[in-house]
Every structure is written in C-alpha cells, then in structure tokens.
CSV table of C-alpha atoms in Angstrom, one decimal:
chain,number,residue,atom,x,y,z
A,1,MET,CA,52.8,234.9,135.7
A,2,LEU,CA,51.8,231.5,136.7
A,3,THR,CA,51.1,232.1,140.6
A,4,LYS,CA,48.1,232.2,140.0
A,5,TYR,CA,47.6,228.6,138.5
A,6,LEU,CA,50.1,227.3,141.7
A,7,VAL,CA,47.4,229.3,144.1
A,8,LEU,CA,44.6,227.2,142.4
A,9,LEU,CA,46.3,223.8,142.6
A,10,GLN,CA,47.1,224.5,146.3
A,11,GLU,CA,43.9,226.0,147.3
A,12,ASN,CA,41.5,224.2,145.6
A,13,LYS,CA,41.7,220.2,146.4
A,14,ASN,CA,38.7,219.1,144.3
A,15,TYR,CA,40.3,220.5,141.4
A,16,ARG,CA,43.6,219.4,142.6
A,17,TYR,CA,42.7,215.8,142.6
A,18,LEU,CA,40.9,216.4,139.1
A,19,TRP,CA,43.9,217.9,137.7
A,20,TRP,CA,46.3,215.0,139.2
A,21,GLY,CA,44.0,212.0,137.7
A,22,ASN,CA,44.2,214.3,134.5
A,23,VAL,CA,47.8,214.3,134.8
A,24,ILE,CA,48.0,210.2,135.5
A,25,SER,CA,45.9,209.3,132.7
A,26,LEU,CA,47.3,211.4,129.9
A,27,PHE,CA,50.7,210.4,130.4
A,28,GLY,CA,49.6,206.7,129.9
A,29,ASP,CA,47.6,207.7,126.9
A,30,TRP,CA,50.5,209.0,125.0
A,31,PHE,CA,52.4,205.7,125.6
A,32,ASN,CA,49.5,204.2,124.2
A,33,LEU,CA,49.2,206.1,120.9
A,34,ILE,CA,53.1,205.7,120.1
A,35,ALA,CA,52.5,202.0,120.7
A,36,SER,CA,49.3,201.7,118.7
A,37,ALA,CA,50.9,203.7,115.8
A,38,ALA,CA,54.2,201.5,116.0
A,39,LEU,CA,51.9,198.2,116.1
A,40,ILE,CA,50.0,199.4,113.1
A,41,SER,CA,53.1,199.7,111.2
A,42,LEU,CA,53.9,196.4,112.2
A,43,LEU,CA,50.9,194.7,110.9
A,44,THR,CA,50.0,196.6,107.6
A,45,GLU,CA,51.8,199.2,105.4
A,46,ALA,CA,49.0,200.6,104.2
A,47,THR,CA,48.3,204.3,104.8
A,48,THR,CA,44.6,203.9,105.3
A,49,ALA,CA,45.4,201.4,108.1
A,50,ILE,CA,46.8,204.5,110.4
A,51,SER,CA,44.1,206.6,109.2
A,52,TYR,CA,41.4,203.7,110.6
A,53,LEU,CA,43.3,203.6,113.9
A,54,PHE,CA,42.7,207.5,114.3
A,55,LEU,CA,39.0,206.8,113.2
A,56,ALA,CA,38.7,203.8,115.3
A,57,ARG,CA,39.8,206.7,118.3
A,58,PHE,CA,37.4,209.3,117.0
A,59,LEU,CA,33.9,207.8,115.7
A,60,PRO,CA,33.1,206.0,118.9
A,61,LEU,CA,33.6,209.6,120.7
A,62,PHE,CA,30.7,210.8,118.0
A,63,PHE,CA,28.2,208.2,118.6
A,64,PHE,CA,28.2,207.5,122.2
A,65,SER,CA,28.8,211.4,123.3
A,66,PRO,CA,24.8,212.3,123.7
A,67,PHE,CA,24.1,209.4,125.5
A,68,ALA,CA,27.2,210.3,127.6
A,69,GLY,CA,26.0,214.0,128.1
A,70,VAL,CA,22.8,212.6,129.3
A,71,LEU,CA,24.4,210.5,131.7
A,72,ALA,CA,26.8,213.5,132.6
A,73,ASP,CA,23.5,215.7,134.0
A,74,ARG,CA,21.8,213.0,135.3
A,75,TYR,CA,24.0,211.0,137.1
A,76,ASP,CA,27.0,211.3,139.7
A,77,ARG,CA,29.9,212.8,137.3
A,78,ARG,CA,32.8,211.8,139.8
A,79,ASN,CA,31.3,207.9,139.3
A,80,ILE,CA,30.8,208.4,135.9
A,81,MET,CA,34.5,209.1,135.3
A,82,ILE,CA,35.7,206.4,138.0
A,83,ALA,CA,33.9,203.6,136.0
A,84,SER,CA,35.2,205.1,132.8
A,85,ASP,CA,39.1,204.9,134.1
A,86,VAL,CA,38.6,201.4,135.6
A,87,LEU,CA,36.8,200.0,132.6
A,88,ARG,CA,39.3,201.4,129.8
A,89,GLY,CA,42.5,200.0,132.2
A,90,LEU,CA,40.7,196.7,131.7
A,91,THR,CA,40.4,197.1,128.1
A,92,VAL,CA,43.8,198.5,127.2
A,93,LEU,CA,44.9,195.1,128.9
A,94,GLY,CA,43.4,193.3,125.7
A,95,PHE,CA,46.1,194.9,123.9
A,96,LEU,CA,48.5,192.6,125.3
A,97,LEU,CA,46.6,189.4,123.2
A,98,ILE,CA,47.5,191.3,120.0
A,99,ARG,CA,50.6,189.2,117.9
A,100,ASP,CA,49.8,189.1,114.2
A,101,PRO,CA,48.3,190.8,111.3
A,102,SER,CA,45.0,188.5,111.4
A,103,GLN,CA,44.1,190.1,114.8
A,104,ILE,CA,44.2,193.5,113.7
A,105,TRP,CA,40.4,193.3,113.7
A,106,LEU,CA,40.5,192.7,117.7
A,107,PHE,CA,42.9,195.7,117.9
A,108,TYR,CA,40.6,198.0,116.1
A,109,LEU,CA,37.6,196.5,118.2
A,110,LEU,CA,39.7,197.3,121.6
A,111,THR,CA,40.2,200.5,120.1
A,112,ILE,CA,36.6,201.4,119.4
A,113,SER,CA,35.9,200.1,122.8
A,114,GLN,CA,38.7,201.9,125.2
A,115,PHE,CA,37.2,205.4,122.9
A,116,ALA,CA,33.3,204.7,123.6
A,117,LEU,CA,34.3,204.6,127.4
A,118,SER,CA,36.1,207.8,127.0
A,119,SER,CA,33.2,209.2,125.4
A,120,LEU,CA,31.6,208.8,129.2
A,121,PHE,CA,34.9,210.6,130.6
A,122,THR,CA,35.3,213.6,128.7
A,123,PRO,CA,31.9,215.4,129.0
A,124,ALA,CA,31.6,214.8,133.0
A,125,ARG,CA,35.2,216.2,133.3
A,126,SER,CA,34.3,219.3,131.5
A,127,ALA,CA,31.1,219.8,133.3
A,128,ILE,CA,33.1,219.1,136.7
A,129,ILE,CA,35.2,221.6,136.1
A,130,ALA,CA,32.7,224.7,136.3
A,131,MET,CA,31.6,222.8,139.4
A,132,VAL,CA,34.6,222.9,141.7
A,133,VAL,CA,36.3,226.3,140.3
A,134,ALA,CA,34.9,229.7,141.1
A,135,GLU,CA,33.8,231.9,137.8
A,136,GLU,CA,37.0,234.0,138.1
A,137,ASP,CA,39.3,230.9,138.1
A,138,LEU,CA,37.3,229.2,134.9
A,139,VAL,CA,40.3,230.6,132.7
A,140,ALA,CA,43.2,229.6,135.0
A,141,ALA,CA,41.6,226.1,135.5
A,142,ASN,CA,41.3,225.6,131.9
A,143,ALA,CA,45.0,227.0,131.0
A,144,LEU,CA,46.3,224.7,133.6
A,145,ASP,CA,44.6,221.9,131.7
A,146,SER,CA,45.9,222.6,128.3
A,147,LEU,CA,49.5,222.8,129.8
A,148,THR,CA,49.2,219.7,131.7
A,149,TRP,CA,47.6,218.0,128.5
A,150,SER,CA,51.0,219.3,126.2
A,151,SER,CA,53.1,218.5,129.1
A,152,MET,CA,52.1,215.1,129.1
A,153,LEU,CA,52.0,215.2,125.3
A,154,ALA,CA,55.7,216.1,125.5
A,155,LEU,CA,56.8,214.1,128.3
A,156,GLY,CA,54.5,211.0,127.5
A,157,SER,CA,55.2,211.0,124.1
A,158,LEU,CA,59.0,211.1,124.0
A,159,ALA,CA,58.7,208.3,126.9
A,160,GLY,CA,56.5,206.1,125.4
A,161,GLY,CA,58.7,206.6,122.3
A,162,PHE,CA,61.7,205.4,124.2
A,163,VAL,CA,59.8,202.7,126.1
A,164,SER,CA,58.6,201.5,122.6
A,165,GLU,CA,61.8,201.6,121.0
A,166,MET,CA,63.4,199.9,124.1
A,167,PHE,CA,61.0,197.5,126.0
A,168,GLY,CA,58.5,197.0,123.2
A,169,ASN,CA,54.8,198.0,122.1
A,170,ASP,CA,53.4,195.6,125.4
A,171,THR,CA,55.0,197.3,127.9
A,172,ALA,CA,53.8,200.5,126.7
A,173,PHE,CA,50.4,198.9,127.0
A,174,PHE,CA,50.5,197.6,130.3
A,175,LEU,CA,51.9,200.9,131.9
A,176,ASP,CA,48.5,202.9,129.8
A,177,ALA,CA,46.2,200.6,131.8
A,178,LEU,CA,48.1,201.3,135.2
A,179,THR,CA,47.5,204.8,134.5
A,180,PHE,CA,43.6,204.3,134.3
A,181,PHE,CA,43.3,202.6,137.3
A,182,LEU,CA,45.7,204.9,139.2
A,183,SER,CA,43.1,207.9,138.1
A,184,GLY,CA,40.3,206.6,139.3
A,185,TRP,CA,41.5,206.3,142.5
A,186,VAL,CA,42.7,209.8,142.5
A,187,ILE,CA,39.4,210.9,141.5
A,188,SER,CA,37.4,208.9,144.0
A,189,LEU,CA,38.7,211.5,146.3
A,190,ILE,CA,36.8,214.6,144.6
A,191,THR,CA,34.2,215.7,146.9
A,192,LEU,CA,31.5,217.2,144.5
A,193,PRO,CA,28.8,219.9,145.7
A,194,ALA,CA,25.3,218.9,145.1
A,195,LYS,CA,23.7,219.9,142.2
A,196,GLU,CA,20.7,222.4,141.9
A,197,GLU,CA,17.7,221.1,141.7
A,198,VAL,CA,16.2,221.1,138.2
A,199,PRO,CA,12.5,219.8,136.6
A,200,GLU,CA,13.3,216.3,135.6
A,201,VAL,CA,13.3,215.7,132.0
A,202,SER,CA,10.5,213.6,131.2
A,203,GLN,CA,11.2,211.9,127.9
A,204,GLY,CA,14.5,210.2,128.6
A,205,GLY,CA,17.6,208.7,126.6
A,206,PHE,CA,18.4,210.5,123.6
A,207,PHE,CA,15.5,213.0,124.1
A,208,ASP,CA,17.2,214.4,126.8
A,209,PHE,CA,20.0,215.0,124.5
A,210,VAL,CA,17.8,216.6,122.1
A,211,ASP,CA,16.6,218.9,124.6
A,212,GLY,CA,20.4,219.9,125.3
A,213,LEU,CA,20.5,221.1,121.8
A,214,ARG,CA,17.4,223.0,122.1
A,215,TYR,CA,18.8,224.9,124.6
A,216,LEU,CA,21.8,225.7,122.2
A,217,TRP,CA,19.4,226.2,119.4
A,218,GLY,CA,17.5,229.0,121.4
A,219,VAL,CA,21.2,230.7,122.0
A,220,PRO,CA,22.9,230.7,118.6
A,221,ILE,CA,26.0,232.3,119.6
A,222,LEU,CA,26.7,229.7,122.1
A,223,LEU,CA,25.7,227.0,119.4
A,224,ILE,CA,28.5,228.4,117.3
A,225,ILE,CA,31.2,228.7,119.9
A,226,SER,CA,30.3,224.9,120.7
A,227,MET,CA,31.0,224.4,116.8
A,228,VAL,CA,34.5,226.0,116.8
A,229,LYS,CA,36.4,223.2,117.7
A,230,GLY,CA,35.0,221.0,115.4
A,231,GLY,CA,35.8,223.6,112.6
A,232,GLY,CA,39.5,223.7,113.7
A,233,SER,CA,39.6,219.7,113.7
A,234,LEU,CA,38.2,219.8,110.6
A,235,VAL,CA,41.8,221.1,109.6
A,236,TRP,CA,44.1,220.0,112.2
A,237,GLY,CA,42.6,216.4,112.3
A,238,SER,CA,44.5,215.0,109.6
A,239,ILE,CA,47.8,216.5,110.5
A,240,ASN,CA,47.4,214.0,113.7
A,241,VAL,CA,47.5,210.8,111.1
A,242,LEU,CA,49.8,212.6,108.3
A,243,GLU,CA,52.4,213.1,111.2
A,244,VAL,CA,53.0,209.4,111.5
A,245,ALA,CA,53.7,209.3,107.8
A,246,VAL,CA,56.0,212.2,107.7
A,247,ALA,CA,58.2,210.5,111.1
A,248,GLU,CA,58.2,207.4,108.9
A,249,ASP,CA,58.8,208.5,105.4
A,250,ILE,CA,59.9,211.8,105.6
A,251,PHE,CA,62.2,212.6,108.4
A,252,PRO,CA,62.6,209.2,109.7
A,253,LEU,CA,64.8,209.0,113.2
A,254,GLY,CA,64.9,205.8,114.9
A,255,ASP,CA,62.9,202.3,113.9
A,256,GLY,CA,60.1,203.3,112.0
A,257,GLY,CA,60.3,207.1,112.8
A,258,ALA,CA,59.2,206.4,116.7
A,259,LEU,CA,61.6,208.8,117.8
A,260,THR,CA,60.7,211.4,115.2
A,261,LEU,CA,56.8,211.0,116.3
A,262,GLY,CA,57.8,211.6,119.8
A,263,TRP,CA,59.7,214.9,118.9
A,264,PHE,CA,56.4,216.4,116.9
A,265,TYR,CA,54.2,215.4,120.0
A,266,ALA,CA,56.9,216.9,122.6
A,267,LEU,CA,57.0,220.5,120.2
A,268,SER,CA,53.1,220.2,120.1
A,269,GLY,CA,52.9,219.6,123.9
A,270,ILE,CA,55.0,222.9,124.4
A,271,GLY,CA,52.7,224.8,121.4
A,272,THR,CA,49.5,224.2,123.2
A,273,GLY,CA,50.6,224.2,126.6
A,274,LEU,CA,52.1,227.9,126.7
A,275,SER,CA,49.8,229.5,124.2
A,276,PRO,CA,47.0,230.0,126.2
A,277,ILE,CA,49.0,231.2,129.3
A,278,LEU,CA,50.7,233.4,127.4
A,279,PHE,CA,47.7,234.9,125.3
A,280,THR,CA,45.4,235.1,128.4
A,281,HIS,CA,48.6,237.0,129.9
A,282,LEU,CA,48.7,239.6,126.6
A,283,LEU,CA,44.8,240.1,125.9
A,284,GLY,CA,43.0,239.5,129.1
A,285,GLU,CA,40.0,236.7,130.3
A,286,LYS,CA,36.9,238.8,129.5
A,287,PRO,CA,34.7,237.0,126.7
A,288,ALA,CA,35.6,240.1,124.0
A,289,GLN,CA,39.5,239.3,124.7
A,290,LEU,CA,39.0,235.5,124.9
A,291,ARG,CA,37.5,235.5,121.4
A,292,ARG,CA,39.9,238.2,119.9
A,293,GLY,CA,42.3,235.5,121.2
A,294,ILE,CA,40.6,232.2,119.3
A,295,THR,CA,41.1,234.4,116.1
A,296,ILE,CA,44.8,234.6,116.7
A,297,GLY,CA,44.6,230.8,117.0
A,298,PHE,CA,43.0,230.5,113.9
A,299,VAL,CA,45.7,232.5,112.2
A,300,LEU,CA,48.5,230.7,114.1
A,301,MET,CA,46.9,227.1,113.2
A,302,THR,CA,46.6,227.9,109.5
A,303,VAL,CA,50.3,229.5,109.1
A,304,GLY,CA,51.6,226.7,111.0
A,305,ILE,CA,50.1,224.3,108.3
A,306,LEU,CA,51.1,226.2,105.5
A,307,ILE,CA,54.6,225.9,106.8
A,308,LEU,CA,54.4,221.9,107.3
A,309,GLY,CA,53.7,221.4,103.8
A,310,LEU,CA,56.6,223.5,102.6
A,311,ALA,CA,59.3,222.5,105.3
A,312,PRO,CA,62.4,221.2,102.9
A,313,ASN,CA,63.7,219.8,106.3
A,314,LEU,CA,63.0,218.6,110.0
A,315,ALA,CA,64.1,221.8,111.5
A,316,MET,CA,61.3,223.7,109.5
A,317,TYR,CA,58.8,221.0,110.0
A,318,SER,CA,59.3,221.3,113.6
A,319,LEU,CA,58.8,225.2,113.8
A,320,GLY,CA,55.8,224.8,111.8
A,321,THR,CA,54.4,222.3,114.8
A,322,LEU,CA,54.9,224.7,117.3
A,323,ILE,CA,53.4,227.5,115.4
A,324,ARG,CA,50.6,225.2,114.6
A,325,THR,CA,49.9,224.1,117.9
A,326,SER,CA,50.4,227.2,119.6
A,327,GLY,CA,47.1,228.1,117.3
A,328,THR,CA,45.0,225.0,118.1
A,329,GLY,CA,45.7,225.0,122.3
A,330,VAL,CA,44.3,228.7,122.0
A,331,ILE,CA,41.4,227.8,120.2
A,332,TRP,CA,40.9,224.8,122.5
A,333,VAL,CA,41.2,226.4,125.9
A,334,PHE,CA,39.3,229.8,124.9
A,335,THR,CA,36.4,227.9,123.5
A,336,ALA,CA,35.8,225.7,126.7
A,337,VAL,CA,36.1,228.8,129.1
A,338,LEU,CA,33.2,230.8,127.2
A,339,LEU,CA,31.3,228.0,127.2
A,340,GLN,CA,31.5,227.0,130.9
A,341,MET,CA,31.1,230.9,131.9
A,342,SER,CA,27.9,230.9,129.8
A,343,VAL,CA,26.1,227.3,130.1
A,344,PRO,CA,23.8,226.4,133.2
A,345,ASN,CA,24.8,223.4,135.2
A,346,HIS,CA,21.9,221.5,134.6
A,347,VAL,CA,22.4,221.1,130.7
A,348,ARG,CA,26.2,221.2,131.0
A,349,GLY,CA,27.1,218.0,130.3
A,350,ARG,CA,24.9,217.8,127.2
A,351,VAL,CA,26.4,221.2,125.7
A,352,PHE,CA,29.7,219.4,126.3
A,353,ALA,CA,28.9,216.3,124.9
A,354,PHE,CA,27.7,218.4,121.5
A,355,GLU,CA,30.9,220.0,121.4
A,356,PHE,CA,32.4,216.8,121.6
A,357,ALA,CA,30.5,215.1,119.4
A,358,PHE,CA,30.6,217.7,116.6
A,359,LEU,CA,34.2,217.9,117.2
A,360,THR,CA,35.2,214.3,116.7
A,361,LEU,CA,32.7,214.0,113.8
A,362,MET,CA,34.7,217.1,112.0
A,363,GLN,CA,38.0,215.3,113.1
A,364,SER,CA,37.1,211.7,111.6
A,365,VAL,CA,36.5,213.6,108.3
A,366,SER,CA,39.5,215.0,108.4
A,367,ILE,CA,41.3,211.7,109.0
A,368,TYR,CA,39.8,210.1,106.4
A,369,TRP,CA,40.9,212.6,104.3
A,370,ALA,CA,44.6,212.2,105.2
A,371,GLY,CA,44.3,208.3,104.1
A,372,PHE,CA,42.0,208.8,101.2
A,373,ALA,CA,44.1,211.9,99.2
A,374,PRO,CA,47.4,209.9,99.3
A,375,ASP,CA,45.9,206.2,98.7
A,376,TYR,CA,43.4,207.2,96.0
A,377,LEU,CA,43.9,210.6,94.4
A,378,GLY,CA,47.7,210.4,94.2
A,379,PHE,CA,48.6,213.3,96.4
A,380,SER,CA,52.1,213.3,98.2
A,381,ILE,CA,52.0,214.0,102.0
A,382,GLN,CA,53.0,217.4,101.6
A,383,GLN,CA,50.0,218.0,98.8
A,384,THR,CA,47.4,216.5,101.2
A,385,ILE,CA,48.9,218.9,104.3
A,386,LEU,CA,48.5,222.0,101.7
A,387,SER,CA,45.1,221.2,101.1
A,388,MET,CA,44.6,221.3,105.0
A,389,ALA,CA,46.2,224.7,104.9
A,390,VAL,CA,43.6,226.3,102.5
A,391,LEU,CA,40.8,224.7,104.1
A,392,GLY,CA,42.2,226.5,107.2
A,393,MET,CA,42.0,229.9,105.4
A,394,VAL,CA,38.3,228.9,104.4
A,395,ILE,CA,37.1,228.3,108.2
A,396,PHE,CA,39.3,231.5,109.3
A,397,LEU,CA,37.1,233.9,107.1
A,398,VAL,CA,34.1,232.5,108.3
A,399,TRP,CA,35.1,232.7,111.8
A,400,VAL,CA,36.0,236.5,111.2
A,401,LEU,CA,32.4,237.1,109.5
A,402,PHE,CA,31.1,235.6,112.5
A,403,GLN,CA,32.9,238.1,114.8
A,404,TYR,CA,31.8,240.8,112.9
A,405,ARG,CA,28.1,240.1,112.9
A,406,THR,CA,27.7,239.3,116.6
A,407,GLY,CA,30.4,241.3,118.3
A,408,LYS,CA,28.0,243.4,120.2
A,409,ILE,CA,25.7,240.8,121.0
A,410,PRO,CA,25.4,239.2,124.5
A,411,LEU,CA,26.5,236.0,125.0
A,412,VAL,CA,23.7,234.8,126.8
A,413,PRO,CA,20.1,236.4,126.6
A,414,GLU,CA,18.5,237.1,130.1
A,415,GLY,CA,16.2,234.4,131.2
A,416,LYS,CA,19.0,231.7,129.4
A,417,LYS,CA,21.2,230.7,132.1
A,418,ASP,CA,20.4,229.4,135.6
A,419,ASN,CA,20.0,231.6,139.1
A,420,LYS,CA,23.9,231.2,139.8
A,421,SER,CA,25.1,232.5,136.7
A,422,SER,CA,25.2,236.2,135.4
A,423,LEU,CA,24.6,237.6,131.9
A,424,VAL,CA,28.0,237.4,130.4
A,425,THR,CA,28.5,240.0,126.9
A,426,PHE,CA,31.3,240.5,124.5
A,427,GLU,CA,31.9,243.8,125.9
C-alpha cells in the first residue's frame, strides 16, 4: 500500500524537494506551538489568552490570503515560498526577546507577522503540487503530505514538549527559526515547469482575487468543495484551543501539562496521517469515491468530538482524539485532491487562497468561541466541546444534502478548464 508513495518520492525529484522542505518546516512549527502555549501560560492565566494566541495565528491567514493568491498566480511560486521561509525564520528569532507579561503585545505582534508571511507560502505550495505531480499521482502526493504533516505533528510535538520542558522555550524558538532557513534552501532546489500563457488580468491587486472568485462562482460545485475545510474547521478549530486547557487542568502530565499536550498532538498526527492512506486504499481515488470519503470523515470527526466531551479519563480522551483526527485528515486531503484535479493552473493560486481564507475565518470564529464560552458564558471545558459536537452534526447534515443534490452533476462543465485538463465527473 505504501509502495506508490515511495516511488513518487524516488522518481519525482521536484516533489521530493517540496516534501523535504515541508518535513523540515513542519517539525519546527510544532516546537513553536508548544513553546508558544507554554509561554502564554507563564505570562497570563486567562483562557482567552490562549484563544488570542490561536487568533493571532489564524486571522492573518484570512486577511492576507487574497493578496497571496494573486501573487501565487502572477509570480514564481517557488521564490514566494523561499522568501516566506527566510522572513519567517527572522521573525521567529524575535520571540527570544520576550521576557515578562508587559511584552505580551510583542508576542502577539510577532505571531501575527509570522502567520501573515505563512499566508504567502500555503497557496503557492498547494498550487505547485499540481505543477510538479501528474494527475494520477495527486491523491498519493496529498496523502503523503498529510502523513508528513501528521508525522511531524507527532514527532515535533513530542520533541517540542520535551525540549520546552528540559531546555526552555527559547531553545524551541531558536530551533524553529533554523528549520525555516533550511526549508528555504531545500525549496530553492526545485525546478518548476513554465506556466502556460494566459491572458493578463487588467485590473490588478484585489480585483485579481475577485476574478478567482468569479471562476468559483461560475462552477458552484467547486465553490462548495472549496468551502468544505472551512465548514470542518468551524467545528475542529475550537478543539485545538480546548486541548490546551484539557492538558493543563484536567489530565495534566509534566509542568503545565506540556507532556499531555504533546501526547494529544502525537495522537492527532497518527490519526490525520494514516486515515487518508487507509481510506484511499479502501475507497479508491475517483471523485465520487473521494466525496464518499469526505462523508465518512465528517462522521468520524463528529463522533470523536462527542467522545472528547464525555471522556471520563485520559485513555478515553485519547481515543476520541484519534477518531476525530482520522476524520479531519480525510476531509483535508480529499478536498485538496478534488480541487487540484479540477482547477486550471492560471487561477489555482487564487482558488486555494480563497479556500485557505475561508478556512481560517471559520477557524477563527471557532477559536473565539473556545475562549468566550468558558470565560463569559460559564461553560465548562467539556460543555464547550459538546457544543462543537452538536455543530458537527449540523455540518454533516448540510454535506449529506449537498451530496444528494449534486451526486450526478459534472464537477467542471465544459469550457471551464484549461487545455491541459480533462472533464472530471463524480461518476
């Protein structure tokens, strides 16, 4: 089952460089998150402070993604990724300056800057995958990306928790900065094929992004597919925040629950990494099969969150985490593949920028709820988690209705794709 993933890495050097850059960068990212959560816990005890941390990580992605999508369609995507890596490395070094609660504003400002730069990286990388990987290998490439993200989540979070616990947050931040610089160097080794010639967009700037929205508006099924991750993140976004409180206050292991949080992230890595590979093997790689996989993903996500809200002990909470993240992994990979199969190259950056912007907006709403419900409505952590399970059921029903209404409609009507693409249907 893993042979084709190994062959892809061995035979496609451009994807291999892209993959190695991702491995290096993601490993450092989890050092950063664990250290950031630990630093926030030292600076303040408010639950909303953790929510603000996640908002500082996600809102810049929403506001800057439209601009990033235009850049990804106009300029060399590889150079955009390299610049993003180098500038993020320099920004992360700024975290070493933070020493006391009066500097918390600087912490949030640096976090916002880091993720504003990340907004340049993500649409460019999503668009590049379809440039360097053949269409028949897109599922394998995205599943391998998910497995990589998850493996680095598992290894990086455990290592990050250990490093923060044993050597301090500054060491974790310094290592994260180094990974950005190394990732930029690896990505510089990629050789991209020339873009096909497309008519220049005359309006420029934000209106270029609007042109990308016009494309999606003209293909409603793709518009809905591009919003699927956002619908899921409206549910799972708050869990990322609440996990910090669960680790610190309910099932603490280590100082401030750092080891518990690392354990949760390790389980999340296993779930999100293995589930796309497993369900690709069980269901297949055709669009209709990918959509069925997304349905299963929503079921697993909702059931997993329900278990989290009712879990009486760490073992049951761990099981819920594994089930929940298995669902989110399938949703994430299968929606990406459907878009990469269907969207023409000259608008691909903007389409993925829209997807990313909507995802981060919905995730930010969910994150805010995770702090607002306990601090201002008196919800317990478990009650807040259960409220997300109820919302998950609603999102699942909306997706099922969409499946029922559009199951036999072509994914992209004739004339909506470029000359390198074929008509893709759900059958």
